[in-house]
XYZ file of C-alpha atoms in Angstrom:
693
model
C 95.137 60.639 127.008
C 94.702 59.467 123.397
C 96.174 61.927 120.894
C 94.079 62.704 117.768
C 95.866 61.462 114.687
C 95.820 64.849 112.911
C 97.497 66.547 115.906
C 100.093 63.807 116.032
C 100.743 64.226 112.316
C 101.199 67.986 112.717
C 103.564 67.479 115.639
C 105.739 64.884 113.936
C 105.959 66.716 110.626
C 105.740 65.535 107.031
C 108.854 63.355 106.915
C 107.890 59.854 105.663
C 110.469 58.334 108.025
C 108.804 59.915 111.048
C 105.213 59.418 109.981
C 105.644 55.688 109.269
C 105.361 54.774 112.949
C 104.845 51.140 113.877
C 101.454 50.428 115.420
C 101.152 48.161 118.445
C 97.711 46.675 119.014
C 96.527 46.069 122.562
C 97.137 47.677 125.936
C 99.663 45.139 127.299
C 103.402 45.752 127.568
C 105.656 43.209 125.877
C 109.294 42.320 125.405
C 111.348 40.454 122.806
C 115.062 39.864 122.320
C 117.701 39.018 119.742
C 117.861 35.508 118.238
C 119.480 33.021 120.591
C 118.508 34.951 123.712
C 115.514 34.270 125.944
C 113.751 37.055 127.849
C 110.726 37.552 130.035
C 108.892 40.637 131.413
C 107.759 40.655 135.000
C 104.012 40.962 135.378
C 104.054 44.201 137.390
C 106.210 47.294 137.871
C 108.868 47.320 140.563
C 110.224 49.964 142.892
C 112.877 52.204 141.359
C 115.705 51.397 143.822
C 119.066 51.030 142.020
C 121.013 50.130 145.178
C 124.770 50.258 145.574
C 127.346 48.802 143.187
C 128.624 45.364 144.279
C 131.572 43.342 142.904
C 130.740 40.879 140.136
C 131.247 37.188 141.146
C 132.336 36.346 137.593
C 131.146 37.026 134.051
C 127.906 39.067 134.103
C 125.575 40.637 131.570
C 125.713 44.450 131.610
C 123.787 47.106 129.605
C 126.107 48.902 127.192
C 123.815 51.061 125.060
C 120.214 52.397 125.053
C 118.252 53.010 121.868
C 114.727 54.513 121.612
C 112.071 54.562 118.917
C 108.652 56.241 118.677
C 105.745 53.836 118.088
C 101.961 53.990 118.383
C 99.885 51.915 120.783
C 96.399 51.826 119.320
C 93.117 50.651 120.820
C 91.283 51.473 117.578
C 92.260 52.665 114.122
C 92.281 56.348 115.099
C 92.618 56.005 118.870
C 96.365 55.840 119.428
C 98.814 56.879 122.109
C 102.379 57.890 121.529
C 104.732 55.274 122.987
C 108.491 55.014 123.418
C 110.154 51.669 122.594
C 113.473 51.031 124.382
C 116.181 48.599 123.191
C 118.908 47.616 125.703
C 122.118 46.261 124.180
C 123.947 43.765 126.430
C 127.555 42.505 126.643
C 129.535 40.070 128.820
C 131.733 41.816 131.364
C 134.069 40.243 133.985
C 135.923 36.887 133.987
C 135.786 33.402 135.571
C 137.411 32.929 138.939
C 139.102 29.678 140.043
C 136.825 27.767 142.474
C 138.077 27.359 146.023
C 136.099 24.196 146.873
C 133.564 21.952 145.321
C 130.646 23.559 147.134
C 131.417 26.741 145.219
C 129.856 25.400 142.020
C 127.909 22.458 143.379
C 130.229 19.762 141.902
C 133.459 17.818 142.411
C 136.792 19.543 142.519
C 138.087 17.985 139.358
C 134.982 18.985 137.297
C 134.180 22.327 138.965
C 136.146 24.407 136.470
C 134.714 23.071 133.272
C 131.082 23.029 134.357
C 130.700 26.806 135.134
C 132.620 27.758 132.053
C 130.031 25.963 129.931
C 127.003 27.359 131.789
C 124.617 30.056 130.476
C 124.425 33.614 131.906
C 121.310 35.148 133.420
C 120.602 38.768 134.335
C 117.773 40.920 135.658
C 117.767 44.209 133.703
C 115.848 47.195 135.125
C 114.466 49.975 132.904
C 113.593 53.179 134.761
C 111.342 55.632 132.920
C 110.646 59.213 134.053
C 108.565 61.764 132.148
C 106.882 64.511 134.102
C 104.591 63.818 135.928
C 104.917 60.002 135.912
C 107.719 57.492 136.610
C 107.871 53.691 136.076
C 110.374 50.854 136.550
C 110.070 47.446 134.824
C 112.153 44.291 135.237
C 113.362 42.169 132.299
C 114.872 38.708 132.801
C 117.435 37.759 130.132
C 119.280 34.467 129.614
C 122.265 33.963 127.261
C 123.318 30.419 126.263
C 126.903 29.355 126.870
C 127.634 29.254 123.148
C 127.149 33.030 122.917
C 129.156 33.937 125.987
C 132.306 35.693 124.816
C 134.153 37.974 127.187
C 133.873 41.668 126.292
C 131.615 40.973 123.291
C 128.017 42.018 122.652
C 125.512 39.189 122.907
C 122.480 41.013 121.492
C 119.658 43.188 122.787
C 116.337 43.031 124.593
C 113.467 45.316 123.487
C 110.676 46.638 125.716
C 107.289 47.825 124.340
C 106.628 50.372 125.604
C 106.551 53.521 127.785
C 103.657 55.874 127.081
C 104.680 59.536 126.833
C 103.006 62.848 126.057
C 103.802 65.037 123.095
C 106.256 67.770 123.975
C 107.555 66.016 127.106
C 111.147 65.221 128.021
C 111.744 61.532 128.778
C 114.642 60.234 130.883
C 115.533 56.516 130.868
C 117.999 54.636 133.075
C 119.093 50.997 132.765
C 121.017 48.813 135.225
C 121.123 45.230 136.485
C 119.838 43.917 139.754
C 122.083 43.587 141.689
C 123.968 46.492 140.185
C 127.521 45.685 139.112
C 128.246 48.824 137.101
C 127.118 52.436 136.814
C 123.672 52.751 135.270
C 123.166 53.912 131.668
C 121.001 56.997 131.028
C 119.343 58.454 127.974
C 117.213 61.606 127.443
C 114.603 61.869 124.687
C 112.722 65.072 123.737
C 109.377 64.256 122.162
C 107.823 66.513 119.507
C 105.767 69.401 120.880
C 102.025 69.759 120.393
C 101.115 72.241 117.654
C 98.579 74.047 119.845
C 101.170 75.244 122.368
C 103.895 77.633 121.273
C 105.808 80.624 122.583
C 105.963 83.879 120.630
C 107.704 87.178 121.365
C 106.182 90.647 120.944
C 108.834 93.199 121.829
C 109.569 92.806 125.531
C 106.479 90.614 126.046
C 106.377 86.818 125.716
C 103.098 85.126 124.723
C 102.095 81.531 125.420
C 99.602 80.700 122.657
C 97.138 77.882 123.433
C 94.963 76.822 120.515
C 92.360 74.494 122.029
C 88.671 73.967 121.422
C 86.015 75.639 123.536
C 84.895 72.302 125.038
C 88.372 71.312 126.217
C 89.433 72.185 129.775
C 93.104 72.578 130.522
C 95.472 73.662 133.260
C 98.705 75.567 132.794
C 101.639 75.440 135.229
C 104.625 77.764 135.078
C 107.202 76.522 137.540
C 110.764 77.160 138.697
C 113.046 74.118 138.645
C 115.096 75.161 141.680
C 116.554 73.617 144.815
C 116.661 74.962 148.348
C 114.630 77.792 149.889
C 113.433 80.320 147.336
C 111.873 83.804 147.526
C 109.862 84.520 144.378
C 108.728 88.106 143.744
C 105.610 88.715 141.654
C 104.901 92.076 140.053
C 101.688 93.492 141.489
C 100.483 94.370 137.977
C 100.616 90.664 137.031
C 98.229 89.570 139.785
C 94.802 88.428 138.560
C 92.111 86.400 140.358
C 92.762 83.228 138.354
C 96.505 83.198 139.065
C 97.216 80.097 141.166
C 100.391 78.570 142.526
C 101.293 74.873 142.426
C 104.312 73.555 144.344
C 105.721 70.031 144.297
C 109.096 68.306 144.719
C 110.620 66.914 141.550
C 110.289 63.325 142.689
C 108.245 60.441 141.308
C 104.614 60.395 142.489
C 105.089 63.585 144.520
C 102.143 65.346 146.160
C 101.279 68.735 144.717
C 100.092 71.721 146.716
C 97.716 74.163 144.999
C 96.703 77.614 146.229
C 94.894 80.513 144.542
C 95.653 83.417 146.916
C 94.447 86.267 144.676
C 90.879 85.123 144.064
C 89.428 87.769 146.395
C 92.257 90.324 146.147
C 90.886 93.775 145.117
C 94.150 94.608 143.347
C 93.899 91.447 141.274
C 90.342 92.305 140.216
C 91.443 95.831 139.328
C 94.297 94.460 137.210
C 91.865 92.097 135.511
C 89.607 94.928 134.382
C 92.589 97.021 133.300
C 93.788 94.159 131.122
C 90.323 93.485 129.668
C 89.704 94.704 126.112
C 86.627 94.875 123.908
C 87.148 93.846 120.293
C 84.783 94.580 117.419
C 84.658 91.612 115.035
C 81.881 92.616 112.633
C 79.146 95.229 112.597
C 77.044 93.255 115.065
C 79.536 90.954 116.830
C 82.173 91.665 119.456
C 83.906 89.872 122.312
C 85.552 90.544 125.649
C 89.232 89.602 125.878
C 90.461 89.137 129.464
C 93.001 86.913 131.289
C 90.316 85.350 133.529
C 86.631 84.629 133.354
C 84.459 87.170 135.145
C 80.736 87.661 135.763
C 79.576 90.813 134.016
C 76.805 92.387 131.983
C 77.062 94.712 128.988
C 74.729 97.091 127.185
C 74.899 99.731 124.487
C 75.043 103.414 125.378
C 75.010 106.690 123.432
C 77.900 109.117 123.911
C 77.486 112.661 122.630
C 80.499 114.943 122.009
C 81.333 117.403 124.755
C 82.297 115.103 127.601
C 78.798 114.167 128.767
C 78.375 110.694 130.323
C 77.430 107.822 128.043
C 73.674 107.255 128.381
C 72.554 103.592 128.527
C 70.035 102.494 125.911
C 68.187 100.299 128.422
C 65.339 100.232 127.593
C 64.608 99.721 124.712
C 67.669 97.433 124.578
C 68.510 95.039 127.404
C 71.550 93.978 129.372
C 73.448 90.958 128.039
C 75.473 88.479 130.078
C 79.128 88.477 129.022
C 81.458 85.484 128.764
C 85.175 86.000 128.209
C 86.363 85.141 124.669
C 82.818 84.328 123.539
C 81.389 86.209 120.582
C 78.392 88.381 121.504
C 75.954 90.097 119.182
C 73.758 93.181 119.320
C 70.786 93.430 116.928
C 72.086 96.535 115.135
C 71.264 97.484 111.586
C 74.043 100.085 111.225
C 77.092 101.133 113.214
C 77.666 104.644 114.545
C 80.740 106.248 116.182
C 78.611 107.489 119.116
C 77.503 103.947 120.016
C 79.592 102.519 122.847
C 79.623 99.304 124.891
C 79.647 99.765 128.638
C 80.561 96.850 130.859
C 79.508 96.419 134.484
C 80.418 93.723 136.991
C 78.072 91.831 139.285
C 77.903 94.727 141.780
C 76.560 97.052 139.035
C 79.752 99.117 138.993
C 80.907 100.473 135.635
C 84.304 98.940 134.823
C 84.849 99.240 131.079
C 83.519 101.446 128.311
C 84.696 101.583 124.713
C 83.241 103.104 121.556
C 84.031 100.202 119.273
C 82.743 101.748 116.063
C 84.733 105.011 116.433
C 87.913 103.431 115.018
C 86.296 102.528 111.701
C 83.646 105.266 111.399
C 85.615 108.269 112.680
C 85.265 110.578 115.708
C 82.075 111.354 117.604
C 79.396 113.176 115.615
C 77.040 115.923 116.743
C 73.981 113.775 116.024
C 70.747 113.469 117.994
C 69.498 109.992 118.859
C 65.741 109.566 118.465
C 63.993 106.756 120.382
C 60.829 105.492 118.768
C 58.410 103.584 121.002
C 55.670 101.523 119.358
C 52.466 100.635 121.125
C 49.258 98.798 120.296
C 47.106 99.853 117.345
C 50.146 101.277 115.516
C 50.635 104.047 118.067
C 54.141 105.420 118.293
C 55.962 108.183 120.140
C 59.328 109.828 119.631
C 61.796 111.377 122.057
C 65.295 112.818 121.648
C 68.022 111.535 123.958
C 69.738 114.425 125.762
C 71.917 114.684 128.913
C 68.857 115.763 130.894
C 66.788 112.784 129.695
C 64.668 111.822 126.725
C 62.766 114.900 125.447
C 59.424 114.137 123.760
C 58.922 115.480 120.238
C 57.332 117.859 119.604
C 57.885 119.682 122.885
C 57.890 123.226 124.249
C 60.887 122.627 126.493
C 63.943 124.889 126.343
C 66.403 122.159 125.289
C 68.174 122.104 121.948
C 66.264 119.071 120.694
C 62.952 120.686 121.647
C 63.794 123.891 119.736
C 64.720 121.865 116.650
C 61.984 119.278 117.130
C 60.014 120.141 114.001
C 63.148 119.995 111.828
C 64.132 116.648 113.331
C 60.711 115.182 112.598
C 60.914 116.455 109.015
C 64.359 114.869 108.588
C 63.031 111.589 109.968
C 60.088 111.569 107.557
C 62.308 112.501 104.568
C 64.763 109.667 105.263
C 67.735 111.826 106.294
C 68.156 109.990 109.630
C 70.116 106.747 109.947
C 68.214 103.808 111.451
C 70.443 101.938 113.914
C 68.021 99.421 115.434
C 64.544 98.136 114.708
C 62.227 95.884 116.692
C 58.544 95.276 117.227
C 58.657 97.504 120.307
C 60.620 100.413 118.863
C 63.545 101.747 116.858
C 66.629 103.975 117.148
C 67.443 106.788 114.703
C 70.551 109.040 114.455
C 69.730 112.448 112.962
C 72.541 114.865 111.950
C 72.677 118.347 113.472
C 75.499 119.824 111.375
C 73.276 121.696 108.952
C 71.435 123.478 111.758
C 74.746 124.570 113.245
C 75.803 125.836 109.817
C 72.594 127.857 109.555
C 73.330 129.459 112.922
C 76.872 130.392 111.826
C 75.500 131.753 108.559
C 73.389 134.213 110.539
C 76.425 135.215 112.551
C 78.456 135.830 109.405
C 75.627 137.828 107.899
C 75.555 140.049 110.979
C 79.329 140.556 110.736
C 79.057 141.545 107.078
C 76.342 144.064 107.861
C 78.488 145.513 110.608
C 81.490 145.764 108.260
C 79.370 147.489 105.585
C 78.104 150.009 108.125
C 81.632 150.679 109.342
C 82.859 151.202 105.771
C 80.062 153.680 105.164
C 81.015 155.666 108.243
C 84.657 155.758 107.180
C 83.758 156.956 103.702
C 81.886 159.841 105.228
C 85.121 160.831 106.944
C 87.429 160.527 103.953
C 90.517 162.116 105.401
C 90.370 159.959 108.458
C 89.711 156.951 106.244
C 92.861 157.595 104.196
C 94.968 157.647 107.311
C 93.335 154.479 108.594
C 93.851 152.678 105.259
C 97.493 153.757 105.185
C 98.044 152.302 108.619
C 96.190 149.147 107.605
C 98.384 148.807 104.493
C 101.528 149.124 106.571
C 100.260 146.511 109.006
C 99.476 144.125 106.159
C 102.915 144.638 104.650
C 104.663 144.119 107.962
C 102.560 141.012 108.596
C 103.406 139.635 105.163
C 107.080 140.274 105.817
C 106.827 138.507 109.130
C 105.291 135.544 107.403
C 107.735 135.617 104.457
C 110.318 133.011 103.540
C 113.319 132.623 105.822
C 116.708 133.652 104.340
C 120.085 133.049 106.006
C 122.790 135.417 104.658
C 126.378 134.088 104.829
C 129.415 136.177 103.908
C 133.112 136.566 104.661
C 133.972 139.603 106.800
C 136.713 140.901 104.461
C 136.689 144.385 106.030
C 134.399 146.829 107.815
C 133.300 148.469 104.559
C 132.105 145.135 103.162
C 130.243 144.428 106.410
C 128.378 147.764 106.013
C 127.521 146.773 102.431
C 126.179 143.398 103.652
C 124.153 145.148 106.363
C 122.583 147.462 103.782
C 121.620 144.463 101.609
C 120.090 142.602 104.559
C 118.092 145.705 105.604
C 116.819 146.170 102.059
C 115.728 142.525 101.828
C 113.818 142.887 105.111
C 111.462 145.325 103.383
C 110.274 142.384 101.251
C 108.344 139.305 102.383
C 111.570 137.803 103.749
C 112.784 136.952 107.254
C 116.508 137.638 107.026
C 119.039 136.216 109.488
C 122.626 137.540 109.438
C 125.383 137.362 112.032
C 125.654 141.199 112.104
C 122.361 141.300 113.999
C 123.117 138.398 116.337
C 126.456 139.339 117.906
C 125.332 138.458 121.436
C 124.032 135.002 120.493
C 127.088 134.440 118.309
C 129.435 135.197 121.189
C 127.469 133.046 123.633
C 127.078 129.990 121.375
C 130.158 130.245 119.174
C 130.153 130.623 115.359
C 129.846 126.889 114.594
C 126.906 126.222 116.913
C 125.141 129.448 115.886
C 125.411 128.695 112.177
C 124.338 125.059 112.533
C 121.241 126.134 114.470
C 120.351 128.877 111.977
C 120.936 126.625 108.953
C 118.850 123.780 110.369
C 115.954 126.097 111.265
C 116.050 127.844 107.870
C 116.020 124.610 105.850
C 113.359 122.996 108.050
C 111.071 126.002 107.407
C 111.625 125.733 103.644
C 113.907 128.792 103.568
C 116.995 129.557 101.506
C 120.674 130.049 102.370
C 122.342 132.934 100.488
C 126.103 132.628 99.962
C 127.436 136.155 99.343
C 130.790 135.676 97.626
C 133.650 138.150 97.941
C 137.386 137.810 97.239
C 137.926 136.695 100.829
C 135.094 134.153 100.642
C 136.499 132.709 97.392
C 139.916 132.344 99.030
C 138.453 130.538 102.038
C 136.466 128.185 99.786
C 139.572 127.380 97.748
C 141.503 126.569 100.926
C 138.714 124.262 102.146
C 138.490 122.463 98.800
C 142.255 121.907 98.732
C 143.027 121.101 102.385
C 139.654 120.303 103.964
C 140.254 122.887 106.735
C 140.305 126.650 106.866
C 143.726 128.178 107.081
C 144.498 130.965 109.532
C 143.786 134.459 108.352
C 142.777 137.863 109.464
C 139.193 136.952 110.317
C 137.220 138.311 113.220
C 135.906 136.210 116.068
C 132.323 136.539 114.755
C 133.043 135.347 111.177
C 130.319 132.715 110.665
C 131.391 132.059 107.070
C 134.459 130.110 108.160
C 132.316 128.073 110.553
C 129.665 127.494 107.912
C 131.945 125.852 105.365
C 132.127 122.589 107.363
C 128.361 122.172 106.907
C 127.797 123.912 103.585
C 130.320 121.861 101.622
C 128.651 118.449 102.343
C 125.348 119.806 100.992
C 127.074 120.720 97.730
C 129.175 117.559 97.524
C 126.112 115.326 98.091
C 123.827 117.224 95.708
C 121.456 118.634 98.350
C 122.192 122.302 97.621
C 119.908 123.008 94.591
C 116.651 124.540 95.749
C 118.012 125.442 99.175
C 121.040 127.592 98.282
C 121.664 130.581 95.985
C 124.849 132.543 95.407
C 125.420 136.247 94.874
C 128.275 138.696 94.408
C 128.525 142.450 93.842
C 129.233 144.026 90.465
C 132.749 145.442 90.095
C 133.904 143.409 93.153
C 133.869 139.805 91.883
C 133.098 138.119 88.592
C 130.771 135.038 88.847
C 133.399 132.919 87.045
C 135.720 133.460 90.015
C 133.335 131.484 92.234
C 134.573 127.857 92.609
C 132.856 125.473 90.192
C 131.372 123.405 93.038
C 129.289 126.390 94.199
C 128.124 127.245 90.678
C 125.831 124.199 90.777
C 123.291 126.689 92.206
C 122.382 130.028 90.596
C 124.932 132.815 91.224
C 123.614 136.351 90.659
C 125.484 139.658 90.372
C 124.066 142.584 92.323
C 122.478 144.963 91.620
C 122.410 144.187 87.868
C 120.505 140.884 88.359
C 118.333 141.933 91.309
C 114.982 140.866 89.724
C 116.224 137.321 89.120
C 117.854 137.244 92.546
C 114.624 138.291 94.290
C 112.693 135.750 92.223
C 114.988 132.984 93.443
C 114.357 134.054 97.042
C 110.599 133.556 96.719
C 108.843 130.354 97.820
C 109.446 127.534 95.269
C 105.740 127.217 94.424
C 104.834 130.889 94.865
C 103.570 132.608 91.680
C 105.873 135.258 90.175
C 104.526 138.601 91.319
C 104.088 141.397 88.799
C 105.634 143.743 91.335
C 108.988 141.950 91.207
C 110.587 144.705 89.096
C 109.221 147.342 91.446
C 110.661 145.526 94.441
C 114.022 145.165 92.665
C 114.132 148.925 92.081
C 113.255 149.490 95.737
C 116.118 147.263 96.894
C 118.498 148.881 94.380
C 117.679 152.362 95.681
C 118.247 151.238 99.260
C 121.523 149.550 98.321
C 122.979 152.282 96.077
C 124.317 154.618 98.845
C 126.226 151.723 100.418
C 127.652 150.700 97.027
C 128.784 154.270 96.286
C 130.392 154.561 99.711
C 132.207 151.239 99.219
C 133.480 151.655 95.642
C 134.010 155.469 95.728
C 135.041 156.301 99.276
C 136.237 159.820 100.076
C 139.989 159.946 100.362
C 141.988 156.704 100.143
C 140.671 153.456 98.595
C 138.707 151.119 100.806
C 140.842 148.474 102.531
C 140.730 144.862 101.399
C 139.683 145.680 97.850
C 141.414 143.824 95.063
C 142.144 140.750 97.185
C 141.564 137.365 95.552
C 140.705 136.192 92.079
C 138.560 138.369 89.890
C 138.848 141.386 92.192
C 139.224 144.982 91.251
C 137.156 147.622 89.480
C 135.560 146.377 86.340
C 135.650 142.737 87.351
C 131.916 142.535 86.865
C 131.817 144.278 83.444
C 134.970 142.828 81.975
C 136.841 146.165 81.607
């Protein structure tokens, strides 16, 4: 098949060496040879039968090297075929043998040696050409004069023009003499591929892309190059009606067997429809993309929200015949998300339905579609498309469109409806219904407000009961606000039982605020079941994901543990309980500080008279460190949401927390009897550490 010149140029590339192909004029094959040699091409092809190797009777010509070159065989200026020129290089192999009698060389015994030695050499060289699906063999006769015969030396070459080949094919060439004295030469040539056939990968899928014109018919064969009996398994999801099988032996001029076993297979037809897709190209144009051609019809339908079936718009519109990969058009003026394309096959069974305009125009709308029918003498009628049918307007029916018929007609006359289609016989209009739904909800809200006003009046008449009810309501609101407050994870070192009671009092006081406090004192069971490390990691991750804050409550024991971690990277053994989450937390807290993620998510705190803020390691002072209860207002402000406005009641809440915390502080710093254990351990400890005395 002639190859268009622009396709050939694309296939061969822009290299001047490749594009400057020699042009051969005429359809006939030809041959020529090196100077001094004579050669001739047989008029017709021969059978490709190499035969067995036989001993050489003396010096013979043998092929030593094959060389190929791409040329063009042209019938006209732009009507060319790609052709492969083959050059066979020849050499003299073998040696003269002494004659046994005069009949051996047709002369006398005394002149029989000299005469053959001065004779020329002749050879019949066979070129075998194979490029799927064709194979050819040609015969070249070559004669070398005696002056050029030198043992073991090259005598020149013979060139054959030419073997036609297709772009993208693999060509195999063999050369040998007849009879065959030596093993045949072979050469493989891969021709440039056509630009309209390429393979692309999309994840686990492989696509064969064919870029051909609509008028061009083509066949595609995917085959296994195997030998012996084979069992080939096809996935049932890959079966389609146009999937055919072609089997042939890889031999020259072999007969091919074709079968299309899935043409009437119901599974194949089901797979075809499942693979089919509708694509919206423009407002009015779309196409059906499917692996095979199929007879089908398509029409527009209107789909209302709520799960009702899509109602065909036939009439006033009509069914359209569908061709795979052919652009189709509907005479629409505007697109609408409720407009869908429904596809049916030849047996009038619905197979495919897609709302093509929903992707670009949004979800389905609660609009009413009005069908306008125009008759003679400028008569027209309107009806509203509903699940029960098309309701005439105006109408006294009990449907929604009938109840709102007058409003719909007013909207149509005032231009508030969107015209989707217009023709001499009618038109389609989409009228919004949102405002009527809003009016209905407005009446509902008005009724609720009247009910609330009446209830308030009744409660005012019973003042004492109203006070009690308002008090309960206030408590519920406060508890609800606390439940919705910011999450706070409280971490501390369990220095002793007295310090644990002080931490518990602080956590309880913070729970009275809009905070959701998590502390290991209240999660002993989960802590024992999960282990301190797993429990802390889970609590920290949940707190930070919810936008909460982690509070590091420093004590002399906590400062000592932090110093050990910063020096050695691990926590040293100490008198810590099995539920001490602070030790477990350091492995995850320290990376947040070292990598600069702590600000905004962490705050520090310590108690007055127990630890001075300067005793806290410098790494942890990159976040605010507050002393309690002297800096309670600032501490509570840091625990609020980052973007939450500062409440005017912050001082009041600080006083509330201070009052709740004071008994625990007095019990810890002024215990009855002996001093509390564990006090004065670590840097900055002891009475007066917070005030510098």
